Amino acid sequence: MDNPVSDREIETELENLTIEEEKLEQAIATEIQEQIDTNSFIRNKSSVSQSDNAKKRRSILFKSSSFNSLATYNQHDIIAIIMQYLQDEGYHASQSVLYDETNVKWKEREERIIEVKRLKKAILDGDWQEVEKLCTKPLVKNHRSFLYSVYKQQYLEYLERREIQKAFTFLNKRLKPLEHFQTKPNEFKDMCYLLTAKSIHEAASFKNWEGIMASRESLVDQLQSMLEFETADRSGHRHIPPDRLLALLRQAVAYQIEFSRYHPKIAPTVNSLLDDYTSFVIPNSVGATLTGHQGNVKCVEFIGEEGKKIVSGSSDNTLRIWDTESAQCLNVLHGHRSRIWDLSTTNQGDFVASASGDSTVKIWNLKNSKATCSTTLTGHAGDVYSVRYHPNESHLVTGGYDKTVRLFDVNTGTMIKTFPGHQLAVTKTIFNPLGNLVISGSKDNTIKFWDIVSGLCIRTISSHLGEVTSVEMNSSGTMLLSSSKDNSNRLWDVRMVRPIRKLKGHQNTSKNFVRAKFADNNLIVGGSEDGIVYIWDQETGEVLQKLRGHQGVVYDSAWNAKQGMLASCSDDQTVKVWWYDDAVPLEI
């Protein structure tokens, strides 16, 4: 197999490209101006800095350090892209060799697969001595919630066989120390009650128990979900756009940077090959204020990936559709009988889903000039605080005051699954990019990861000291962003489920849902109770920009890469659209 292109060869090619780029500099400059004139998302010429310093930086970009970090910082990205290409083209043997050469020891991987098969077989056969032995290995040793499930299965089987004395001893010795891993509030109490009951189904927590074999199969499914979640990144199943290598070969990175927009004080850098390079112009000024709502505005979203329109939800029980370019209100959507807490749109912008305090989620059809409500989803008891479309857009996940997470089929309007487990209201629900997990934040201070197929909670984060008001995941699914009333936003490594850093400076302590989101170029945007929109550097946690203009709590914000704009909503009944004004300095 040919060796991968070396770092030095990449740099040599880029230097050669520079010579050609200098010859085409004038032609490119003309094309840039034409692009600026024809794309509606560039609101004025000042979006691209015209300062001498910025022009000089653009002309010498390929000789600067912007590319120097490419080889070291993105080594794993390059390998992942090459492996994706080899797999897509059917070169499985070559992919295996590359695994070995990149220090992914194939033998250890094979041994792990064998252990998993042994453990699954032992569970299905009811060979609990073998299960106990395998559970001491690194495979599941530290997954105490899974051990609790294993012991619970053994205990129920003792009861099913009416071996009461063994069950009593096992309950005290094995299950009691792991009582805090119970999956339902009264589960351990019900297990104690079963010692005197005639049937397992008499206990509320086990009324749907399907018997020994069915529950063993469910335990195997739980094991598989846990292992897939843990090993998704290391086994190469990373979220990489299709044909990534071919796309990068067709797109000269130099061309991408030359045609980009960026803040004059921050030189652009290439920090990932998993996504096309897009510059981020740090907003510093109000471009437009959208007025019309008669109550505070709880949520705001750009409609679809193009983001030519904005939708906002308010305590006046209405949604409003706004034109991004003209800042005019195009439509007012009536139908909800209480405030709108959250919004979600499809990628094409054809539909918007709204979660409301009237216990419903409404799906609005935006295909025609006059938007209409096509479906109303019911099932929650109390306010619905969150709604989010599945990546395939055929399902919605919701969360609300009734402490539950619910999954709905968009096409039929039916609720197909409920995820119980939170002790207080669920404030935010999202999917991971692959669509196999639901992540929820709650007023019980926890964040839970749910397997969408089995409905089981496979991870719980309990580090926040206050109510969790929002959760978001980055486009690759490697990082989670959470907001909490402990006055912090936190970044988490999803695979390791460990905190990376805290983002502070804003205010989030009282009875508000203040939310934060990922934005382009490793930035994070979020609201605050002090009426300021904050922009943080994801890498350092530092506040890069404070956007002042709202006269009340800023609840939510949204960034759209295509439009190059930031929108925010507030207690002052307005939505503000922020852009970059070359005449206004950064304010931090």
mmCIF file with all atom_site columns, N, CA and C in Angstrom, residues 388 428 469-473 481-484 488-490 503 506 508 513-519 524-528 534 536 554-558:
data_model
loop_
_atom_site.group_PDB
_atom_site.id
_atom_site.type_symbol
_atom_site.label_atom_id
_atom_site.label_alt_id
_atom_site.label_comp_id
_atom_site.label_asym_id
_atom_site.label_entity_id
_atom_site.label_seq_id
_atom_site.pdbx_PDB_ins_code
_atom_site.Cartn_x
_atom_site.Cartn_y
_atom_site.Cartn_z
_atom_site.occupancy
_atom_site.B_iso_or_equiv
_atom_site.pdbx_formal_charge
_atom_site.auth_seq_id
_atom_site.auth_comp_id
_atom_site.auth_asym_id
_atom_site.auth_atom_id
_atom_site.pdbx_PDB_model_num
ATOM 1   N N  . ARG A 1 388 ? -36.839 18.791 19.287 1.00 0.00 ? 388 ARG A N  1
ATOM 2   C CA . ARG A 1 388 ? -35.711 18.722 18.351 1.00 0.00 ? 388 ARG A CA 1
ATOM 3   C C  . ARG A 1 388 ? -35.973 17.644 17.292 1.00 0.00 ? 388 ARG A C  1
ATOM 4   N N  . LYS A 1 428 ? -34.288 20.313 28.219 1.00 0.00 ? 428 LYS A N  1
ATOM 5   C CA . LYS A 1 428 ? -33.750 20.316 26.863 1.00 0.00 ? 428 LYS A CA 1
ATOM 6   C C  . LYS A 1 428 ? -33.498 18.891 26.401 1.00 0.00 ? 428 LYS A C  1
ATOM 7   N N  . THR A 1 469 ? -30.161 23.905 32.044 1.00 0.00 ? 469 THR A N  1
ATOM 8   C CA . THR A 1 469 ? -31.125 24.638 31.219 1.00 0.00 ? 469 THR A CA 1
ATOM 9   C C  . THR A 1 469 ? -30.998 24.330 29.733 1.00 0.00 ? 469 THR A C  1
ATOM 10  N N  . SER A 1 470 ? -29.857 23.787 29.306 1.00 0.00 ? 470 SER A N  1
ATOM 11  C CA . SER A 1 470 ? -29.736 23.396 27.905 1.00 0.00 ? 470 SER A CA 1
ATOM 12  C C  . SER A 1 470 ? -28.576 22.437 27.699 1.00 0.00 ? 470 SER A C  1
ATOM 13  N N  . VAL A 1 471 ? -28.666 21.646 26.641 1.00 0.00 ? 471 VAL A N  1
ATOM 14  C CA . VAL A 1 471 ? -27.562 20.793 26.189 1.00 0.00 ? 471 VAL A CA 1
ATOM 15  C C  . VAL A 1 471 ? -27.489 20.895 24.672 1.00 0.00 ? 471 VAL A C  1
ATOM 16  N N  . GLU A 1 472 ? -26.282 20.911 24.136 1.00 0.00 ? 472 GLU A N  1
ATOM 17  C CA . GLU A 1 472 ? -26.065 20.942 22.691 1.00 0.00 ? 472 GLU A CA 1
ATOM 18  C C  . GLU A 1 472 ? -24.842 20.086 22.380 1.00 0.00 ? 472 GLU A C  1
ATOM 19  N N  . MET A 1 473 ? -24.780 19.527 21.169 1.00 0.00 ? 473 MET A N  1
ATOM 20  C CA . MET A 1 473 ? -23.648 18.717 20.747 1.00 0.00 ? 473 MET A CA 1
ATOM 21  C C  . MET A 1 473 ? -23.057 19.310 19.472 1.00 0.00 ? 473 MET A C  1
ATOM 22  N N  . LEU A 1 481 ? -22.093 20.535 25.070 1.00 0.00 ? 481 LEU A N  1
ATOM 23  C CA . LEU A 1 481 ? -22.132 21.831 25.760 1.00 0.00 ? 481 LEU A CA 1
ATOM 24  C C  . LEU A 1 481 ? -23.383 21.864 26.628 1.00 0.00 ? 481 LEU A C  1
ATOM 25  N N  . SER A 1 482 ? -23.207 22.154 27.910 1.00 0.00 ? 482 SER A N  1
ATOM 26  C CA . SER A 1 482 ? -24.351 22.233 28.816 1.00 0.00 ? 482 SER A CA 1
ATOM 27  C C  . SER A 1 482 ? -24.385 23.588 29.501 1.00 0.00 ? 482 SER A C  1
ATOM 28  N N  . SER A 1 483 ? -25.598 24.067 29.765 1.00 0.00 ? 483 SER A N  1
ATOM 29  C CA . SER A 1 483 ? -25.806 25.311 30.514 1.00 0.00 ? 483 SER A CA 1
ATOM 30  C C  . SER A 1 483 ? -26.560 24.983 31.798 1.00 0.00 ? 483 SER A C  1
ATOM 31  N N  . SER A 1 484 ? -26.207 25.687 32.867 1.00 0.00 ? 484 SER A N  1
ATOM 32  C CA . SER A 1 484 ? -26.822 25.372 34.154 1.00 0.00 ? 484 SER A CA 1
ATOM 33  C C  . SER A 1 484 ? -27.003 26.630 34.986 1.00 0.00 ? 484 SER A C  1
ATOM 34  N N  . SER A 1 488 ? -22.768 28.535 35.074 1.00 0.00 ? 488 SER A N  1
ATOM 35  C CA . SER A 1 488 ? -21.692 28.106 34.186 1.00 0.00 ? 488 SER A CA 1
ATOM 36  C C  . SER A 1 488 ? -22.243 27.398 32.959 1.00 0.00 ? 488 SER A C  1
ATOM 37  N N  . ASN A 1 489 ? -21.491 27.511 31.871 1.00 0.00 ? 489 ASN A N  1
ATOM 38  C CA . ASN A 1 489 ? -21.642 26.633 30.716 1.00 0.00 ? 489 ASN A CA 1
ATOM 39  C C  . ASN A 1 489 ? -20.444 25.694 30.746 1.00 0.00 ? 489 ASN A C  1
ATOM 40  N N  . ARG A 1 490 ? -20.643 24.429 30.429 1.00 0.00 ? 490 ARG A N  1
ATOM 41  C CA . ARG A 1 490 ? -19.540 23.477 30.509 1.00 0.00 ? 490 ARG A CA 1
ATOM 42  C C  . ARG A 1 490 ? -19.411 22.678 29.220 1.00 0.00 ? 490 ARG A C  1
ATOM 43  N N  . LEU A 1 503 ? -17.153 27.648 31.052 1.00 0.00 ? 503 LEU A N  1
ATOM 44  C CA . LEU A 1 503 ? -17.261 28.959 30.420 1.00 0.00 ? 503 LEU A CA 1
ATOM 45  C C  . LEU A 1 503 ? -18.059 29.847 31.362 1.00 0.00 ? 503 LEU A C  1
ATOM 46  N N  . HIS A 1 506 ? -21.041 35.104 32.323 1.00 0.00 ? 506 HIS A N  1
ATOM 47  C CA . HIS A 1 506 ? -22.444 35.462 32.171 1.00 0.00 ? 506 HIS A CA 1
ATOM 48  C C  . HIS A 1 506 ? -23.181 35.225 33.484 1.00 0.00 ? 506 HIS A C  1
ATOM 49  N N  . ASN A 1 508 ? -26.582 33.177 35.092 1.00 0.00 ? 508 ASN A N  1
ATOM 50  C CA . ASN A 1 508 ? -27.635 32.181 34.886 1.00 0.00 ? 508 ASN A CA 1
ATOM 51  C C  . ASN A 1 508 ? -27.911 31.510 36.229 1.00 0.00 ? 508 ASN A C  1
ATOM 52  N N  . PHE A 1 513 ? -34.759 30.035 31.470 1.00 0.00 ? 513 PHE A N  1
ATOM 53  C CA . PHE A 1 513 ? -34.053 29.051 30.644 1.00 0.00 ? 513 PHE A CA 1
ATOM 54  C C  . PHE A 1 513 ? -33.062 29.815 29.773 1.00 0.00 ? 513 PHE A C  1
ATOM 55  N N  . VAL A 1 514 ? -31.857 29.998 30.281 1.00 0.00 ? 514 VAL A N  1
ATOM 56  C CA . VAL A 1 514 ? -30.802 30.661 29.515 1.00 0.00 ? 514 VAL A CA 1
ATOM 57  C C  . VAL A 1 514 ? -29.981 29.577 28.834 1.00 0.00 ? 514 VAL A C  1
ATOM 58  N N  . ARG A 1 515 ? -29.845 29.672 27.504 1.00 0.00 ? 515 ARG A N  1
ATOM 59  C CA . ARG A 1 515 ? -29.240 28.599 26.734 1.00 0.00 ? 515 ARG A CA 1
ATOM 60  C C  . ARG A 1 515 ? -28.004 29.064 25.970 1.00 0.00 ? 515 ARG A C  1
ATOM 61  N N  . ALA A 1 516 ? -27.129 28.116 25.638 1.00 0.00 ? 516 ALA A N  1
ATOM 62  C CA . ALA A 1 516 ? -25.908 28.390 24.872 1.00 0.00 ? 516 ALA A CA 1
ATOM 63  C C  . ALA A 1 516 ? -25.789 27.371 23.751 1.00 0.00 ? 516 ALA A C  1
ATOM 64  N N  . LYS A 1 517 ? -25.067 27.746 22.665 1.00 0.00 ? 517 LYS A N  1
ATOM 65  C CA . LYS A 1 517 ? -24.936 26.876 21.501 1.00 0.00 ? 517 LYS A CA 1
ATOM 66  C C  . LYS A 1 517 ? -23.539 26.975 20.900 1.00 0.00 ? 517 LYS A C  1
ATOM 67  N N  . PHE A 1 518 ? -23.171 25.974 20.117 1.00 0.00 ? 518 PHE A N  1
ATOM 68  C CA . PHE A 1 518 ? -21.932 26.005 19.355 1.00 0.00 ? 518 PHE A CA 1
ATOM 69  C C  . PHE A 1 518 ? -22.104 26.937 18.157 1.00 0.00 ? 518 PHE A C  1
ATOM 70  N N  . ALA A 1 519 ? -21.013 27.614 17.792 1.00 0.00 ? 519 ALA A N  1
ATOM 71  C CA . ALA A 1 519 ? -20.994 28.439 16.585 1.00 0.00 ? 519 ALA A CA 1
ATOM 72  C C  . ALA A 1 519 ? -19.762 28.061 15.769 1.00 0.00 ? 519 ALA A C  1
ATOM 73  N N  . ILE A 1 524 ? -18.464 29.689 20.945 1.00 0.00 ? 524 ILE A N  1
ATOM 74  C CA . ILE A 1 524 ? -19.722 29.351 21.614 1.00 0.00 ? 524 ILE A CA 1
ATOM 75  C C  . ILE A 1 524 ? -20.461 30.646 21.905 1.00 0.00 ? 524 ILE A C  1
ATOM 76  N N  . VAL A 1 525 ? -21.764 30.661 21.644 1.00 0.00 ? 525 VAL A N  1
ATOM 77  C CA . VAL A 1 525 ? -22.581 31.848 21.896 1.00 0.00 ? 525 VAL A CA 1
ATOM 78  C C  . VAL A 1 525 ? -23.668 31.481 22.894 1.00 0.00 ? 525 VAL A C  1
ATOM 79  N N  . GLY A 1 526 ? -24.041 32.448 23.722 1.00 0.00 ? 526 GLY A N  1
ATOM 80  C CA . GLY A 1 526 ? -25.064 32.168 24.720 1.00 0.00 ? 526 GLY A CA 1
ATOM 81  C C  . GLY A 1 526 ? -25.652 33.431 25.314 1.00 0.00 ? 526 GLY A C  1
ATOM 82  N N  . GLY A 1 527 ? -26.810 33.263 25.938 1.00 0.00 ? 527 GLY A N  1
ATOM 83  C CA . GLY A 1 527 ? -27.493 34.385 26.564 1.00 0.00 ? 527 GLY A CA 1
ATOM 84  C C  . GLY A 1 527 ? -27.061 34.573 28.007 1.00 0.00 ? 527 GLY A C  1
ATOM 85  N N  . SER A 1 528 ? -27.685 35.546 28.653 1.00 0.00 ? 528 SER A N  1
ATOM 86  C CA . SER A 1 528 ? -27.345 35.861 30.036 1.00 0.00 ? 528 SER A CA 1
ATOM 87  C C  . SER A 1 528 ? -28.443 36.708 30.650 1.00 0.00 ? 528 SER A C  1
ATOM 88  N N  . TYR A 1 534 ? -23.078 36.671 25.004 1.00 0.00 ? 534 TYR A N  1
ATOM 89  C CA . TYR A 1 534 ? -21.657 36.359 25.206 1.00 0.00 ? 534 TYR A CA 1
ATOM 90  C C  . TYR A 1 534 ? -21.148 35.441 24.101 1.00 0.00 ? 534 TYR A C  1
ATOM 91  N N  . TRP A 1 536 ? -17.778 33.016 23.504 1.00 0.00 ? 536 TRP A N  1
ATOM 92  C CA . TRP A 1 536 ? -16.595 32.438 24.151 1.00 0.00 ? 536 TRP A CA 1
ATOM 93  C C  . TRP A 1 536 ? -15.700 31.742 23.127 1.00 0.00 ? 536 TRP A C  1
ATOM 94  N N  . VAL A 1 554 ? -31.379 37.776 28.142 1.00 0.00 ? 554 VAL A N  1
ATOM 95  C CA . VAL A 1 554 ? -31.215 37.142 26.833 1.00 0.00 ? 554 VAL A CA 1
ATOM 96  C C  . VAL A 1 554 ? -31.365 35.627 27.040 1.00 0.00 ? 554 VAL A C  1
ATOM 97  N N  . TYR A 1 555 ? -32.436 35.054 26.477 1.00 0.00 ? 555 TYR A N  1
ATOM 98  C CA . TYR A 1 555 ? -32.744 33.646 26.708 1.00 0.00 ? 555 TYR A CA 1
ATOM 99  C C  . TYR A 1 555 ? -31.980 32.711 25.779 1.00 0.00 ? 555 TYR A C  1
ATOM 100 N N  . ASP A 1 556 ? -31.891 33.098 24.519 1.00 0.00 ? 556 ASP A N  1
ATOM 101 C CA . ASP A 1 556 ? -31.379 32.146 23.531 1.00 0.00 ? 556 ASP A CA 1
ATOM 102 C C  . ASP A 1 556 ? -30.677 32.911 22.421 1.00 0.00 ? 556 ASP A C  1
ATOM 103 N N  . SER A 1 557 ? -29.857 32.194 21.654 1.00 0.00 ? 557 SER A N  1
ATOM 104 C CA . SER A 1 557 ? -29.166 32.773 20.505 1.00 0.00 ? 557 SER A CA 1
ATOM 105 C C  . SER A 1 557 ? -28.985 31.690 19.455 1.00 0.00 ? 557 SER A C  1
ATOM 106 N N  . ALA A 1 558 ? -28.764 32.101 18.217 1.00 0.00 ? 558 ALA A N  1
ATOM 107 C CA . ALA A 1 558 ? -28.588 31.139 17.126 1.00 0.00 ? 558 ALA A CA 1
ATOM 108 C C  . ALA A 1 558 ? -27.638 31.718 16.102 1.00 0.00 ? 558 ALA A C  1
#
